[in-house]
PDB file of C-alpha atoms in Angstrom:
ATOM      1  CA  GLU R   1      30.145 -59.904  57.770  1.00 46.00           C
ATOM      2  CA  GLY R   2      34.040 -60.135  58.205  1.00 49.00           C
ATOM      3  CA  ASP R   3      33.152 -61.600  61.953  1.00 52.00           C
ATOM      4  CA  LEU R   4      31.494 -64.444  60.601  1.00 54.00           C
ATOM      5  CA  VAL R   5      34.510 -66.342  58.980  1.00 57.00           C
ATOM      6  CA  ASN R   6      37.577 -67.384  60.586  1.00 63.00           C
ATOM      7  CA  GLU R   7      39.671 -66.997  57.195  1.00 67.00           C
ATOM      8  CA  ASP R   8      41.810 -70.376  59.234  1.00 70.00           C
ATOM      9  CA  ASP R   9      38.732 -72.544  58.784  1.00 69.00           C
ATOM     10  CA  LEU R  10      38.604 -71.801  54.696  1.00 71.00           C
ATOM     11  CA  GLU R  11      39.028 -74.575  52.395  1.00 78.00           C
ATOM     12  CA  VAL R  12      40.195 -73.867  48.172  1.00 80.00           C
ATOM     13  CA  VAL R  13      38.084 -76.374  46.631  1.00 81.00           C
ATOM     14  CA  LEU R  14      39.146 -76.076  42.741  1.00 83.00           C
ATOM     15  CA  VAL R  15      36.746 -77.543  39.786  1.00 83.00           C
ATOM     16  CA  GLY R  16      36.818 -77.913  36.543  1.00 83.00           C
ATOM     17  CA  GLY R  17      39.577 -80.290  34.629  1.00 82.00           C
ATOM     18  CA  ALA R  18      42.408 -77.390  34.376  1.00 79.00           C
ATOM     19  CA  THR R  19      42.391 -77.542  37.910  1.00 82.00           C
ATOM     20  CA  ARG R  20      44.077 -80.925  37.859  1.00 82.00           C
ATOM     21  CA  MET R  21      47.584 -79.068  36.351  1.00 86.00           C
ATOM     22  CA  PRO R  22      49.755 -78.308  39.413  1.00 88.00           C
ATOM     23  CA  CYS R  23      50.649 -75.217  38.305  1.00 88.00           C
ATOM     24  CA  ILE R  24      46.931 -73.935  39.153  1.00 85.00           C
ATOM     25  CA  SER R  25      46.975 -75.315  42.446  1.00 86.00           C
ATOM     26  CA  LYS R  26      50.871 -73.785  43.217  1.00 89.00           C
ATOM     27  CA  LEU R  27      49.449 -70.268  41.540  1.00 86.00           C
ATOM     28  CA  ILE R  28      46.346 -70.501  43.951  1.00 83.00           C
ATOM     29  CA  GLN R  29      48.453 -71.583  46.786  1.00 86.00           C
ATOM     30  CA  GLU R  30      51.136 -69.034  46.276  1.00 86.00           C
ATOM     31  CA  ARG R  31      48.361 -66.476  45.957  1.00 82.00           C
ATOM     32  CA  VAL R  32      45.702 -67.067  48.170  1.00 79.00           C
ATOM     33  CA  GLY R  33      47.787 -68.689  50.807  1.00 84.00           C
ATOM     34  CA  LYS R  34      45.565 -71.861  51.385  1.00 83.00           C
ATOM     35  CA  ARG R  35      46.749 -75.253  49.488  1.00 86.00           C
ATOM     36  CA  PRO R  36      44.032 -76.262  47.728  1.00 85.00           C
ATOM     37  CA  LYS R  37      42.366 -79.209  48.812  1.00 83.00           C
ATOM     38  CA  SER R  38      41.733 -82.631  46.539  1.00 80.00           C
ATOM     39  CA  GLY R  39      39.887 -85.322  46.572  1.00 81.00           C
ATOM     40  CA  LEU R  40      36.954 -83.531  48.216  1.00 83.00           C
ATOM     41  CA  VAL R  41      35.040 -83.694  44.629  1.00 84.00           C
ATOM     42  CA  ASN R  42      35.176 -84.630  41.647  1.00 87.00           C
ATOM     43  CA  PRO R  43      36.206 -81.153  38.970  1.00 85.00           C
ATOM     44  CA  GLU R  44      34.858 -82.387  36.388  1.00 86.00           C
ATOM     45  CA  GLU R  45      31.376 -83.584  38.031  1.00 88.00           C
ATOM     46  CA  ALA R  46      31.111 -80.482  40.210  1.00 85.00           C
ATOM     47  CA  VAL R  47      31.066 -78.428  37.257  1.00 83.00           C
ATOM     48  CA  ALA R  48      28.075 -80.628  35.450  1.00 86.00           C
ATOM     49  CA  VAL R  49      26.147 -80.531  38.596  1.00 85.00           C
ATOM     50  CA  GLY R  50      26.647 -76.722  39.157  1.00 82.00           C
ATOM     51  CA  ALA R  51      25.476 -76.401  35.091  1.00 82.00           C
ATOM     52  CA  GLY R  52      22.481 -78.521  35.816  1.00 85.00           C
ATOM     53  CA  LEU R  53      21.396 -76.996  39.403  1.00 82.00           C
ATOM     54  CA  THR R  54      22.025 -73.701  37.659  1.00 79.00           C
ATOM     55  CA  ALA R  55      19.597 -74.018  34.544  1.00 84.00           C
ATOM     56  CA  ALA R  56      17.080 -75.964  36.936  1.00 85.00           C
ATOM     57  CA  ALA R  57      17.427 -72.765  38.920  1.00 81.00           C
ATOM     58  CA  LEU R  58      16.741 -70.344  35.847  1.00 80.00           C
ATOM     59  CA  LYS R  59      14.038 -72.469  34.627  1.00 86.00           C
ATOM     60  CA  GLY R  60      12.316 -72.164  37.780  1.00 85.00           C
ATOM     61  CA  ALA R  61      12.251 -76.219  37.524  1.00 88.00           C
ATOM     62  CA  ILE R  62      13.667 -75.881  41.208  1.00 83.00           C
ATOM     63  CA  PRO R  63      12.808 -72.935  43.317  1.00 82.00           C
ATOM     64  CA  ARG R  64      15.632 -69.908  43.198  1.00 75.00           C
ATOM     65  CA  GLU R  65      15.621 -69.558  47.266  1.00 77.00           C
ATOM     66  CA  ASP R  66      16.730 -73.543  47.142  1.00 74.00           C
ATOM     67  CA  ILE R  67      19.642 -72.487  45.159  1.00 72.00           C
ATOM     68  CA  ILE R  68      22.494 -69.636  45.423  1.00 70.00           C
ATOM     69  CA  LEU R  69      23.552 -68.955  42.093  1.00 63.00           C
ATOM     70  CA  LEU R  70      26.847 -67.139  42.893  1.00 63.00           C
ATOM     71  CA  ASP R  71      27.515 -66.481  39.474  1.00 56.00           C
ATOM     72  CA  GLU R  72      25.860 -66.906  35.937  1.00 52.00           C
ATOM     73  CA  ASN R  73      28.409 -65.853  33.687  1.00 52.00           C
ATOM     74  CA  PRO R  74      30.415 -69.329  33.116  1.00 51.00           C
ATOM     75  CA  SER R  75      33.908 -67.494  32.118  1.00 48.00           C
ATOM     76  CA  ALA R  76      34.086 -66.134  36.322  1.00 48.00           C
ATOM     77  CA  GLU R  77      35.468 -68.030  38.331  1.00 50.00           C
ATOM     78  CA  ASP R  78      34.863 -67.439  42.377  1.00 51.00           C
ATOM     79  CA  ILE R  79      35.677 -68.413  45.641  1.00 48.00           C
ATOM     80  CA  ALA R  80      32.506 -69.242  48.011  1.00 51.00           C
ATOM     81  CA  LEU R  81      32.022 -70.387  51.324  1.00 48.00           C
ATOM     82  CA  LEU R  82      28.616 -71.335  52.800  1.00 47.00           C
ATOM     83  CA  GLY R  83      26.839 -70.296  49.701  1.00 52.00           C
ATOM     84  CA  LYS R  84      28.466 -66.586  50.206  1.00 52.00           C
ATOM     85  CA  LYS R  85      30.333 -65.189  47.296  1.00 53.00           C
ATOM     86  CA  LEU R  86      33.663 -64.029  48.738  1.00 49.00           C
ATOM     87  CA  GLU R  87      35.715 -62.322  45.751  1.00 52.00           C
ATOM     88  CA  SER R  88      36.386 -63.281  42.519  1.00 51.00           C
ATOM     89  CA  ILE R  89      39.491 -65.815  41.673  1.00 49.00           C
ATOM     90  CA  VAL R  90      40.456 -63.175  39.162  1.00 48.00           C
ATOM     91  CA  ASP R  91      40.315 -60.331  41.622  1.00 53.00           C
ATOM     92  CA  ALA R  92      41.921 -62.395  44.660  1.00 50.00           C
ATOM     93  CA  ILE R  93      45.124 -63.711  42.323  1.00 47.00           C
ATOM     94  CA  GLY R  94      45.215 -60.840  38.928  1.00 50.00           C
ATOM     95  CA  ASN R  95      45.652 -62.303  35.205  1.00 46.00           C
ATOM     96  CA  GLU R  96      49.173 -63.534  35.637  1.00 48.00           C
ATOM     97  CA  GLY R  97      50.218 -66.850  34.633  1.00 45.00           C
ATOM     98  CA  GLY R  98      46.866 -66.655  32.334  1.00 43.00           C
ATOM     99  CA  VAL R  99      44.404 -67.092  35.103  1.00 39.00           C
TER     100      VAL R  99
END
């Protein structure tokens, strides 16, 4: 599995309103070693779209195989690439700084 992903090609995209705070981007860059990309998605809209897709998949409105649910727990933040959960951000950066 590790051979399928070139870490140089990974991008960090943050979603959620709190990710607009400069200290969040700085903390992620320090801990993960990548500067989060900005402008790729609307942080608030991405959360709403993700919640809608998750609800639709859980209720059977769209086939579960058409969407990959990385985490159904709204309190867990995840890093994902191509629909594959790589690691929990909490595990990656620890619990310092209130994250």
